[in-house]
PDB file of C-alpha atoms in Angstrom:
ATOM      1  CA  UNK A   1       0.359  -0.168   0.138  1.00 51.00           C
ATOM      2  CA  UNK A   2       2.913   2.201   1.089  1.00 64.00           C
ATOM      3  CA  UNK A   3       4.717   1.649  -2.631  1.00 60.00           C
ATOM      4  CA  UNK A   4       1.641   2.135  -4.323  1.00 60.00           C
ATOM      5  CA  UNK A   5       0.794   5.762  -2.529  1.00 62.00           C
ATOM      6  CA  UNK A   6       4.751   6.731  -2.989  1.00 57.00           C
ATOM      7  CA  UNK A   7       4.124   6.022  -6.956  1.00 49.00           C
ATOM      8  CA  UNK A   8       0.736   7.830  -7.140  1.00 51.00           C
ATOM      9  CA  UNK A   9       2.875  10.991  -5.563  1.00 55.00           C
ATOM     10  CA  UNK A  10       5.400  10.505  -8.125  1.00 49.00           C
ATOM     11  CA  UNK A  11       2.824  10.080 -11.131  1.00 44.00           C
ATOM     12  CA  UNK A  12       1.221  13.368 -10.120  1.00 45.00           C
ATOM     13  CA  UNK A  13       4.548  15.186  -9.621  1.00 49.00           C
ATOM     14  CA  UNK A  14       5.538  13.761 -13.374  1.00 45.00           C
ATOM     15  CA  UNK A  15       2.482  14.632 -14.958  1.00 47.00           C
ATOM     16  CA  UNK A  16       2.431  18.286 -14.067  1.00 51.00           C
ATOM     17  CA  UNK A  17       5.376  19.022 -15.295  1.00 52.00           C
ATOM     18  CA  UNK A  18       3.644  17.049 -18.785  1.00 53.00           C
ATOM     19  CA  UNK A  19       0.941  19.403 -18.640  1.00 58.00           C
ATOM     20  CA  UNK A  20       2.100  22.122 -19.484  1.00 60.00           C
ATOM     21  CA  UNK A  21       4.667  20.885 -21.930  1.00 59.00           C
ATOM     22  CA  UNK A  22       2.637  19.413 -23.858  1.00 61.00           C
ATOM     23  CA  UNK A  23      -0.455  22.107 -24.034  1.00 59.00           C
ATOM     24  CA  UNK A  24       1.971  24.781 -24.301  1.00 59.00           C
ATOM     25  CA  UNK A  25       0.517  26.246 -27.214  1.00 74.00           C
ATOM     26  CA  UNK A  26      -2.737  25.811 -25.805  1.00 81.00           C
ATOM     27  CA  UNK A  27      -4.079  28.709 -23.284  1.00 84.00           C
ATOM     28  CA  UNK A  28      -7.726  27.423 -22.589  1.00 82.00           C
ATOM     29  CA  UNK A  29      -5.571  24.020 -21.394  1.00 83.00           C
ATOM     30  CA  UNK A  30      -3.250  26.445 -19.962  1.00 83.00           C
ATOM     31  CA  UNK A  31      -5.627  27.882 -17.854  1.00 82.00           C
ATOM     32  CA  UNK A  32      -7.356  25.184 -16.674  1.00 82.00           C
ATOM     33  CA  UNK A  33      -4.364  23.517 -15.430  1.00 82.00           C
ATOM     34  CA  UNK A  34      -3.227  26.580 -13.526  1.00 83.00           C
ATOM     35  CA  UNK A  35      -6.606  27.120 -11.777  1.00 79.00           C
ATOM     36  CA  UNK A  36      -6.660  30.933 -13.850  1.00 81.00           C
ATOM     37  CA  UNK A  37      -8.373  32.929 -16.335  1.00 73.00           C
ATOM     38  CA  UNK A  38     -10.528  30.090 -17.167  1.00 68.00           C
ATOM     39  CA  UNK A  39     -13.380  27.836 -15.714  1.00 58.00           C
ATOM     40  CA  UNK A  40     -15.839  25.516 -16.439  1.00 55.00           C
ATOM     41  CA  UNK A  41     -18.220  26.192 -12.998  1.00 51.00           C
ATOM     42  CA  UNK A  42     -20.603  28.082 -12.656  1.00 47.00           C
ATOM     43  CA  UNK A  43     -19.499  32.098 -11.705  1.00 49.00           C
ATOM     44  CA  UNK A  44     -15.402  31.460 -12.708  1.00 59.00           C
ATOM     45  CA  UNK A  45     -14.532  34.004 -15.608  1.00 67.00           C
ATOM     46  CA  UNK A  46     -13.830  32.761 -19.432  1.00 82.00           C
ATOM     47  CA  UNK A  47     -10.782  34.981 -20.079  1.00 91.00           C
ATOM     48  CA  UNK A  48      -8.928  32.427 -21.877  1.00 91.00           C
ATOM     49  CA  UNK A  49     -10.580  32.231 -24.926  1.00 91.00           C
ATOM     50  CA  UNK A  50     -10.510  35.680 -25.560  1.00 94.00           C
ATOM     51  CA  UNK A  51      -6.797  36.475 -24.760  1.00 95.00           C
ATOM     52  CA  UNK A  52      -5.832  32.724 -27.141  1.00 94.00           C
ATOM     53  CA  UNK A  53      -7.451  35.052 -30.246  1.00 94.00           C
ATOM     54  CA  UNK A  54      -5.227  38.117 -29.221  1.00 97.00           C
ATOM     55  CA  UNK A  55      -2.143  36.065 -28.391  1.00 97.00           C
ATOM     56  CA  UNK A  56      -1.454  33.613 -30.687  1.00 95.00           C
ATOM     57  CA  UNK A  57       0.090  35.551 -33.142  1.00 96.00           C
ATOM     58  CA  UNK A  58       3.009  36.940 -30.523  1.00 97.00           C
ATOM     59  CA  UNK A  59       3.213  34.540 -28.153  1.00 96.00           C
ATOM     60  CA  UNK A  60       7.134  33.766 -29.623  1.00 96.00           C
ATOM     61  CA  UNK A  61       8.207  37.052 -29.819  1.00 98.00           C
ATOM     62  CA  UNK A  62      10.702  38.214 -27.124  1.00 98.00           C
ATOM     63  CA  UNK A  63       7.777  40.313 -24.894  1.00 98.00           C
ATOM     64  CA  UNK A  64       7.802  42.421 -21.380  1.00 98.00           C
ATOM     65  CA  UNK A  65       4.445  41.412 -20.113  1.00 98.00           C
ATOM     66  CA  UNK A  66       3.243  43.037 -16.670  1.00 98.00           C
ATOM     67  CA  UNK A  67       0.512  41.747 -15.010  1.00 98.00           C
ATOM     68  CA  UNK A  68      -0.990  43.760 -11.810  1.00 98.00           C
ATOM     69  CA  UNK A  69      -2.491  41.208  -9.216  1.00 96.00           C
ATOM     70  CA  UNK A  70      -0.949  38.413  -8.009  1.00 96.00           C
ATOM     71  CA  UNK A  71      -3.588  36.284  -6.585  1.00 92.00           C
ATOM     72  CA  UNK A  72      -3.323  34.931  -3.220  1.00 92.00           C
ATOM     73  CA  UNK A  73      -5.011  37.451  -1.553  1.00 87.00           C
ATOM     74  CA  UNK A  74      -2.788  38.407   2.332  1.00 89.00           C
ATOM     75  CA  UNK A  75      -0.732  35.205   1.657  1.00 93.00           C
ATOM     76  CA  UNK A  76       2.683  36.440   0.597  1.00 95.00           C
ATOM     77  CA  UNK A  77       3.697  32.873  -0.449  1.00 96.00           C
ATOM     78  CA  UNK A  78       0.518  32.283  -1.832  1.00 95.00           C
ATOM     79  CA  UNK A  79      -0.903  33.508  -5.952  1.00 95.00           C
ATOM     80  CA  UNK A  80       1.101  33.383  -8.704  1.00 95.00           C
ATOM     81  CA  UNK A  81      -0.577  30.989 -10.826  1.00 94.00           C
ATOM     82  CA  UNK A  82      -1.346  33.676 -13.950  1.00 95.00           C
ATOM     83  CA  UNK A  83       2.794  34.913 -13.750  1.00 97.00           C
ATOM     84  CA  UNK A  84       3.459  31.036 -14.566  1.00 95.00           C
ATOM     85  CA  UNK A  85       0.592  30.550 -16.940  1.00 94.00           C
ATOM     86  CA  UNK A  86       2.075  33.638 -18.835  1.00 96.00           C
ATOM     87  CA  UNK A  87       5.597  32.238 -18.325  1.00 96.00           C
ATOM     88  CA  UNK A  88       4.542  28.926 -19.875  1.00 94.00           C
ATOM     89  CA  UNK A  89       2.796  30.523 -23.085  1.00 95.00           C
ATOM     90  CA  UNK A  90       5.340  33.234 -24.081  1.00 96.00           C
ATOM     91  CA  UNK A  91       8.468  31.322 -23.793  1.00 95.00           C
ATOM     92  CA  UNK A  92      11.152  34.166 -25.120  1.00 97.00           C
ATOM     93  CA  UNK A  93       9.574  36.655 -22.710  1.00 98.00           C
ATOM     94  CA  UNK A  94      10.267  38.257 -19.378  1.00 98.00           C
ATOM     95  CA  UNK A  95       6.623  38.510 -16.886  1.00 98.00           C
ATOM     96  CA  UNK A  96       6.480  40.938 -14.345  1.00 98.00           C
ATOM     97  CA  UNK A  97       4.305  41.449 -11.331  1.00 98.00           C
ATOM     98  CA  UNK A  98       2.405  43.846  -8.923  1.00 98.00           C
ATOM     99  CA  UNK A  99       0.743  43.508  -5.709  1.00 97.00           C
ATOM    100  CA  UNK A 100       0.427  45.278  -2.684  1.00 95.00           C
ATOM    101  CA  UNK A 101       1.436  42.577  -0.496  1.00 95.00           C
ATOM    102  CA  UNK A 102       5.157  41.244  -0.648  1.00 97.00           C
ATOM    103  CA  UNK A 103       4.953  38.462  -3.024  1.00 97.00           C
ATOM    104  CA  UNK A 104       8.614  38.462  -3.749  1.00 97.00           C
ATOM    105  CA  UNK A 105       8.613  34.695  -2.399  1.00 97.00           C
ATOM    106  CA  UNK A 106       7.356  33.663  -5.738  1.00 97.00           C
ATOM    107  CA  UNK A 107       9.834  34.917  -8.029  1.00 98.00           C
ATOM    108  CA  UNK A 108      11.563  32.512 -10.178  1.00 97.00           C
ATOM    109  CA  UNK A 109      13.721  32.735 -13.643  1.00 97.00           C
ATOM    110  CA  UNK A 110      11.666  35.118 -15.935  1.00 98.00           C
ATOM    111  CA  UNK A 111       9.521  36.030 -13.358  1.00 98.00           C
ATOM    112  CA  UNK A 112      10.466  39.761 -11.368  1.00 98.00           C
ATOM    113  CA  UNK A 113       7.782  41.250  -8.544  1.00 98.00           C
ATOM    114  CA  UNK A 114       7.192  44.715  -7.611  1.00 98.00           C
ATOM    115  CA  UNK A 115       5.197  45.604  -4.364  1.00 98.00           C
ATOM    116  CA  UNK A 116       3.089  48.161  -4.459  1.00 97.00           C
ATOM    117  CA  UNK A 117       0.009  49.836  -5.010  1.00 96.00           C
ATOM    118  CA  UNK A 118      -1.843  49.878  -8.562  1.00 97.00           C
ATOM    119  CA  UNK A 119      -3.052  53.664  -7.676  1.00 95.00           C
ATOM    120  CA  UNK A 120       0.319  55.114  -6.523  1.00 97.00           C
ATOM    121  CA  UNK A 121       1.657  56.919 -10.166  1.00 97.00           C
ATOM    122  CA  UNK A 122       5.104  57.098  -8.626  1.00 98.00           C
ATOM    123  CA  UNK A 123       5.630  53.808  -7.505  1.00 98.00           C
ATOM    124  CA  UNK A 124       4.392  52.215 -11.157  1.00 98.00           C
ATOM    125  CA  UNK A 125       6.747  55.237 -12.732  1.00 98.00           C
ATOM    126  CA  UNK A 126       9.383  53.569 -10.647  1.00 98.00           C
ATOM    127  CA  UNK A 127       8.370  50.148 -11.947  1.00 98.00           C
ATOM    128  CA  UNK A 128       8.775  51.292 -15.858  1.00 98.00           C
ATOM    129  CA  UNK A 129      11.772  53.346 -14.969  1.00 98.00           C
ATOM    130  CA  UNK A 130      13.211  49.867 -14.378  1.00 98.00           C
ATOM    131  CA  UNK A 131      11.009  47.137 -16.683  1.00 98.00           C
ATOM    132  CA  UNK A 132      11.635  49.834 -19.552  1.00 98.00           C
ATOM    133  CA  UNK A 133       8.326  49.854 -22.046  1.00 98.00           C
ATOM    134  CA  UNK A 134       5.785  47.272 -22.260  1.00 98.00           C
ATOM    135  CA  UNK A 135       4.636  45.501 -24.586  1.00 98.00           C
ATOM    136  CA  UNK A 136       1.349  44.093 -22.618  1.00 98.00           C
ATOM    137  CA  UNK A 137      -0.024  44.827 -19.420  1.00 98.00           C
ATOM    138  CA  UNK A 138      -2.821  43.130 -17.686  1.00 98.00           C
ATOM    139  CA  UNK A 139      -4.744  45.097 -14.745  1.00 98.00           C
ATOM    140  CA  UNK A 140      -6.375  42.112 -12.315  1.00 95.00           C
ATOM    141  CA  UNK A 141      -5.451  44.203  -8.989  1.00 95.00           C
ATOM    142  CA  UNK A 142      -7.685  45.828  -6.931  1.00 92.00           C
ATOM    143  CA  UNK A 143     -10.701  46.227  -9.661  1.00 93.00           C
ATOM    144  CA  UNK A 144     -11.719  49.697  -7.922  1.00 94.00           C
ATOM    145  CA  UNK A 145     -13.167  51.512 -10.649  1.00 96.00           C
ATOM    146  CA  UNK A 146     -11.065  54.473  -9.767  1.00 96.00           C
ATOM    147  CA  UNK A 147      -7.585  52.301  -9.234  1.00 96.00           C
ATOM    148  CA  UNK A 148      -8.435  50.921 -12.444  1.00 97.00           C
ATOM    149  CA  UNK A 149      -9.025  54.368 -14.322  1.00 98.00           C
ATOM    150  CA  UNK A 150      -5.298  56.167 -12.448  1.00 97.00           C
ATOM    151  CA  UNK A 151      -3.314  52.433 -13.419  1.00 98.00           C
ATOM    152  CA  UNK A 152      -4.752  53.388 -17.077  1.00 98.00           C
ATOM    153  CA  UNK A 153      -3.699  56.859 -17.257  1.00 98.00           C
ATOM    154  CA  UNK A 154      -0.154  56.138 -15.680  1.00 98.00           C
ATOM    155  CA  UNK A 155       0.555  53.013 -17.589  1.00 98.00           C
ATOM    156  CA  UNK A 156      -1.117  53.316 -21.214  1.00 98.00           C
ATOM    157  CA  UNK A 157       1.804  55.799 -22.413  1.00 98.00           C
ATOM    158  CA  UNK A 158       4.665  52.859 -21.074  1.00 97.00           C
ATOM    159  CA  UNK A 159       3.306  50.459 -23.629  1.00 98.00           C
ATOM    160  CA  UNK A 160       5.271  50.061 -26.946  1.00 98.00           C
ATOM    161  CA  UNK A 161       3.407  50.766 -30.194  1.00 97.00           C
ATOM    162  CA  UNK A 162       1.679  47.970 -30.703  1.00 97.00           C
ATOM    163  CA  UNK A 163       1.248  46.975 -27.732  1.00 98.00           C
ATOM    164  CA  UNK A 164      -2.329  45.334 -25.867  1.00 98.00           C
ATOM    165  CA  UNK A 165      -3.493  46.954 -22.677  1.00 98.00           C
ATOM    166  CA  UNK A 166      -6.304  44.545 -20.804  1.00 98.00           C
ATOM    167  CA  UNK A 167      -8.461  45.357 -17.802  1.00 98.00           C
ATOM    168  CA  UNK A 168      -9.896  42.520 -16.099  1.00 96.00           C
ATOM    169  CA  UNK A 169     -13.430  42.203 -13.974  1.00 94.00           C
ATOM    170  CA  UNK A 170     -14.839  45.422 -15.109  1.00 96.00           C
ATOM    171  CA  UNK A 171     -17.959  43.862 -13.671  1.00 94.00           C
ATOM    172  CA  UNK A 172     -17.195  46.029 -10.508  1.00 94.00           C
ATOM    173  CA  UNK A 173     -18.596  48.825 -12.466  1.00 96.00           C
ATOM    174  CA  UNK A 174     -21.850  48.152 -11.546  1.00 95.00           C
ATOM    175  CA  UNK A 175     -21.482  47.492  -7.773  1.00 89.00           C
ATOM    176  CA  UNK A 176     -21.464  49.902  -5.398  1.00 88.00           C
ATOM    177  CA  UNK A 177     -19.552  51.139  -2.642  1.00 83.00           C
ATOM    178  CA  UNK A 178     -20.811  49.810   0.291  1.00 77.00           C
ATOM    179  CA  UNK A 179     -20.900  52.494   3.340  1.00 68.00           C
ATOM    180  CA  UNK A 180     -21.801  52.645   6.942  1.00 60.00           C
ATOM    181  CA  UNK A 181     -21.196  51.469  10.223  1.00 59.00           C
ATOM    182  CA  UNK A 182     -23.182  48.341   9.008  1.00 61.00           C
ATOM    183  CA  UNK A 183     -19.275  47.864   6.626  1.00 59.00           C
ATOM    184  CA  UNK A 184     -17.335  49.291   8.554  1.00 63.00           C
ATOM    185  CA  UNK A 185     -15.400  46.318   9.709  1.00 67.00           C
ATOM    186  CA  UNK A 186     -15.864  44.363   6.747  1.00 63.00           C
ATOM    187  CA  UNK A 187     -13.223  42.541   5.860  1.00 60.00           C
ATOM    188  CA  UNK A 188     -10.949  44.251   8.312  1.00 63.00           C
ATOM    189  CA  UNK A 189      -7.283  43.028   7.985  1.00 61.00           C
ATOM    190  CA  UNK A 190      -8.504  41.455   4.600  1.00 64.00           C
ATOM    191  CA  UNK A 191      -6.970  43.222   1.778  1.00 62.00           C
ATOM    192  CA  UNK A 192      -9.238  41.737  -0.798  1.00 62.00           C
ATOM    193  CA  UNK A 193     -12.425  41.895   1.462  1.00 64.00           C
ATOM    194  CA  UNK A 194     -11.972  45.371   2.433  1.00 66.00           C
ATOM    195  CA  UNK A 195     -11.469  46.144  -1.331  1.00 71.00           C
ATOM    196  CA  UNK A 196     -14.592  44.737  -2.453  1.00 71.00           C
ATOM    197  CA  UNK A 197     -16.517  47.137   0.193  1.00 75.00           C
ATOM    198  CA  UNK A 198     -15.225  50.272  -1.728  1.00 83.00           C
ATOM    199  CA  UNK A 199     -15.174  49.380  -5.452  1.00 91.00           C
ATOM    200  CA  UNK A 200     -16.583  52.770  -6.219  1.00 91.00           C
ATOM    201  CA  UNK A 201     -19.269  51.549  -9.224  1.00 92.00           C
ATOM    202  CA  UNK A 202     -22.558  52.789  -9.725  1.00 93.00           C
ATOM    203  CA  UNK A 203     -25.901  51.184  -9.798  1.00 92.00           C
ATOM    204  CA  UNK A 204     -26.190  54.088 -12.730  1.00 95.00           C
ATOM    205  CA  UNK A 205     -25.071  53.075 -15.861  1.00 95.00           C
ATOM    206  CA  UNK A 206     -24.331  56.755 -16.946  1.00 94.00           C
ATOM    207  CA  UNK A 207     -22.165  57.404 -13.710  1.00 95.00           C
ATOM    208  CA  UNK A 208     -18.800  58.800 -15.409  1.00 94.00           C
ATOM    209  CA  UNK A 209     -17.146  57.808 -12.577  1.00 95.00           C
ATOM    210  CA  UNK A 210     -17.071  54.171 -13.331  1.00 97.00           C
ATOM    211  CA  UNK A 211     -13.949  52.311 -15.472  1.00 97.00           C
ATOM    212  CA  UNK A 212     -16.310  50.972 -18.423  1.00 97.00           C
ATOM    213  CA  UNK A 213     -17.836  54.672 -18.809  1.00 97.00           C
ATOM    214  CA  UNK A 214     -14.741  55.724 -18.882  1.00 97.00           C
ATOM    215  CA  UNK A 215     -13.516  53.037 -21.571  1.00 98.00           C
ATOM    216  CA  UNK A 216     -16.305  53.238 -23.076  1.00 97.00           C
ATOM    217  CA  UNK A 217     -15.782  57.177 -23.626  1.00 96.00           C
ATOM    218  CA  UNK A 218     -12.184  56.529 -25.274  1.00 97.00           C
ATOM    219  CA  UNK A 219     -14.418  54.496 -28.181  1.00 97.00           C
ATOM    220  CA  UNK A 220     -15.216  58.346 -29.969  1.00 96.00           C
ATOM    221  CA  UNK A 221     -11.611  59.119 -29.661  1.00 96.00           C
ATOM    222  CA  UNK A 222     -10.899  56.321 -32.609  1.00 97.00           C
ATOM    223  CA  UNK A 223     -12.984  58.554 -34.482  1.00 96.00           C
ATOM    224  CA  UNK A 224     -11.283  62.037 -33.684  1.00 96.00           C
ATOM    225  CA  UNK A 225     -10.243  62.458 -37.127  1.00 95.00           C
ATOM    226  CA  UNK A 226     -14.322  62.917 -37.713  1.00 95.00           C
ATOM    227  CA  UNK A 227     -15.082  65.517 -35.458  1.00 94.00           C
ATOM    228  CA  UNK A 228     -16.953  67.847 -36.942  1.00 91.00           C
ATOM    229  CA  UNK A 229     -16.175  70.570 -34.245  1.00 90.00           C
ATOM    230  CA  UNK A 230     -13.314  73.613 -34.916  1.00 89.00           C
ATOM    231  CA  UNK A 231     -10.523  73.758 -32.743  1.00 88.00           C
ATOM    232  CA  UNK A 232     -10.721  70.194 -31.121  1.00 92.00           C
ATOM    233  CA  UNK A 233      -7.724  68.905 -29.059  1.00 93.00           C
ATOM    234  CA  UNK A 234      -6.832  65.249 -29.049  1.00 95.00           C
ATOM    235  CA  UNK A 235      -5.822  64.258 -26.365  1.00 96.00           C
ATOM    236  CA  UNK A 236      -3.547  61.390 -26.223  1.00 97.00           C
ATOM    237  CA  UNK A 237      -5.200  58.863 -26.015  1.00 98.00           C
ATOM    238  CA  UNK A 238      -7.153  59.886 -29.228  1.00 97.00           C
ATOM    239  CA  UNK A 239      -4.160  59.887 -30.911  1.00 97.00           C
ATOM    240  CA  UNK A 240      -2.624  56.824 -29.526  1.00 98.00           C
ATOM    241  CA  UNK A 241      -5.763  53.993 -29.286  1.00 98.00           C
ATOM    242  CA  UNK A 242      -6.668  51.825 -32.486  1.00 98.00           C
ATOM    243  CA  UNK A 243      -8.527  49.132 -31.495  1.00 98.00           C
ATOM    244  CA  UNK A 244     -11.413  48.454 -28.403  1.00 98.00           C
ATOM    245  CA  UNK A 245     -12.742  44.948 -28.261  1.00 98.00           C
ATOM    246  CA  UNK A 246     -15.403  44.719 -24.949  1.00 98.00           C
ATOM    247  CA  UNK A 247     -15.672  41.321 -24.104  1.00 96.00           C
ATOM    248  CA  UNK A 248     -18.355  39.974 -20.572  1.00 95.00           C
ATOM    249  CA  UNK A 249     -16.105  41.743 -17.666  1.00 95.00           C
ATOM    250  CA  UNK A 250     -13.087  42.567 -19.819  1.00 97.00           C
ATOM    251  CA  UNK A 251     -11.760  45.524 -22.017  1.00 98.00           C
ATOM    252  CA  UNK A 252      -8.560  44.913 -24.677  1.00 98.00           C
ATOM    253  CA  UNK A 253      -6.780  48.119 -26.006  1.00 98.00           C
ATOM    254  CA  UNK A 254      -4.194  48.637 -28.739  1.00 98.00           C
ATOM    255  CA  UNK A 255      -1.780  50.943 -28.649  1.00 98.00           C
ATOM    256  CA  UNK A 256      -0.648  52.828 -32.179  1.00 98.00           C
ATOM    257  CA  UNK A 257      -0.824  55.436 -34.366  1.00 98.00           C
ATOM    258  CA  UNK A 258      -4.702  56.617 -34.844  1.00 98.00           C
ATOM    259  CA  UNK A 259      -3.451  58.802 -38.220  1.00 96.00           C
ATOM    260  CA  UNK A 260      -5.136  57.340 -40.432  1.00 94.00           C
ATOM    261  CA  UNK A 261      -7.092  60.710 -41.912  1.00 93.00           C
ATOM    262  CA  UNK A 262     -11.018  61.328 -42.971  1.00 94.00           C
ATOM    263  CA  UNK A 263     -11.926  61.941 -46.788  1.00 93.00           C
ATOM    264  CA  UNK A 264     -14.074  64.612 -45.602  1.00 93.00           C
ATOM    265  CA  UNK A 265     -12.608  66.104 -42.924  1.00 93.00           C
ATOM    266  CA  UNK A 266      -9.318  67.834 -42.328  1.00 93.00           C
ATOM    267  CA  UNK A 267      -8.705  69.536 -38.763  1.00 92.00           C
ATOM    268  CA  UNK A 268     -11.963  68.711 -37.875  1.00 91.00           C
ATOM    269  CA  UNK A 269     -13.705  70.876 -40.072  1.00 89.00           C
ATOM    270  CA  UNK A 270     -15.194  70.284 -43.317  1.00 89.00           C
ATOM    271  CA  UNK A 271     -12.630  69.792 -46.429  1.00 92.00           C
ATOM    272  CA  UNK A 272     -13.110  72.774 -49.363  1.00 91.00           C
ATOM    273  CA  UNK A 273     -14.707  70.338 -51.576  1.00 92.00           C
ATOM    274  CA  UNK A 274     -17.425  69.591 -49.509  1.00 89.00           C
ATOM    275  CA  UNK A 275     -17.902  73.274 -48.542  1.00 86.00           C
ATOM    276  CA  UNK A 276     -17.979  74.224 -52.150  1.00 91.00           C
ATOM    277  CA  UNK A 277     -20.502  71.194 -52.454  1.00 90.00           C
ATOM    278  CA  UNK A 278     -22.570  72.736 -50.283  1.00 88.00           C
ATOM    279  CA  UNK A 279     -22.451  75.859 -51.200  1.00 90.00           C
ATOM    280  CA  UNK A 280     -21.169  77.776 -48.629  1.00 90.00           C
ATOM    281  CA  UNK A 281     -17.040  79.320 -47.708  1.00 88.00           C
ATOM    282  CA  UNK A 282     -16.852  78.169 -44.126  1.00 86.00           C
ATOM    283  CA  UNK A 283     -18.970  75.876 -41.293  1.00 83.00           C
ATOM    284  CA  UNK A 284     -19.932  79.086 -39.998  1.00 84.00           C
ATOM    285  CA  UNK A 285     -22.861  79.784 -42.493  1.00 85.00           C
ATOM    286  CA  UNK A 286     -24.488  76.062 -41.134  1.00 84.00           C
ATOM    287  CA  UNK A 287     -25.230  77.981 -38.347  1.00 85.00           C
ATOM    288  CA  UNK A 288     -23.914  74.885 -36.370  1.00 85.00           C
ATOM    289  CA  UNK A 289     -23.690  74.796 -32.034  1.00 84.00           C
ATOM    290  CA  UNK A 290     -20.550  72.930 -31.115  1.00 83.00           C
ATOM    291  CA  UNK A 291     -21.039  71.186 -27.466  1.00 82.00           C
ATOM    292  CA  UNK A 292     -17.793  71.745 -25.011  1.00 79.00           C
ATOM    293  CA  UNK A 293     -15.881  68.215 -25.941  1.00 74.00           C
ATOM    294  CA  UNK A 294     -14.234  67.100 -22.719  1.00 62.00           C
ATOM    295  CA  UNK A 295     -10.937  65.678 -22.999  1.00 53.00           C
ATOM    296  CA  UNK A 296     -10.564  61.986 -21.474  1.00 47.00           C
ATOM    297  CA  UNK A 297      -7.059  62.429 -20.385  1.00 45.00           C
ATOM    298  CA  UNK A 298      -7.786  65.440 -18.171  1.00 46.00           C
ATOM    299  CA  UNK A 299     -11.145  63.453 -16.517  1.00 44.00           C
TER     300      UNK A 299
END
């Protein structure tokens, strides 16, 4: 009986080494193995199918990948499954992690970990100063709406051209913070549980402070060259976001030069041939009222 138990342990240990090798090119299988980004049980996030679509063409490139949020909650020795997943799937890449808890015990070859808060602009800039420009950034951090927005504003400029920025678990946009005496002691001592009481979402789908509404506003910037609005000054995001993909609880944003131009509008006024076709010399003759347009990078 003892021998049988020993053999089972050996087989189990060896299988854990073999499975990542066998399924190294199948992100969904790897995600199941590492128990992250994909699940078959009710309530699991099913991100791997989307990641595979976007990552498969670049998986063998030497990339720099940063993930915010390492997992394992308050235990400094637990978590890191996603970092190992990315290390296996991107065999030539360097993987970086950020967590508010010290998770350096989980470091290994091609995995480096920083401790700090994702809403600390100075800390994030120090991380970037060490890593250099990044190819992929994945925000799986606190999921507090304000944190997701502030991290994006700081880190998106640190992406290389053609880089990909991802925000997970956007469902907290629809959860209001839990305030009042009833919740004052909820989750005390647990970074994760305490964060659930202050996610900063809203029951109002038009609330401008949620991360989903922040990213939805950026969609218009894809077409900023079509804005019929004299004097409009494009934001950094207008000029550097080339596509956005929205999935269930997931936003994927590509960086590049958004400068295709418009065949109708130039410098946010109608081109001369359009004015001529309309029989006018300037937009003023159309007697239009131009509303103020907020700059997303100034919000």
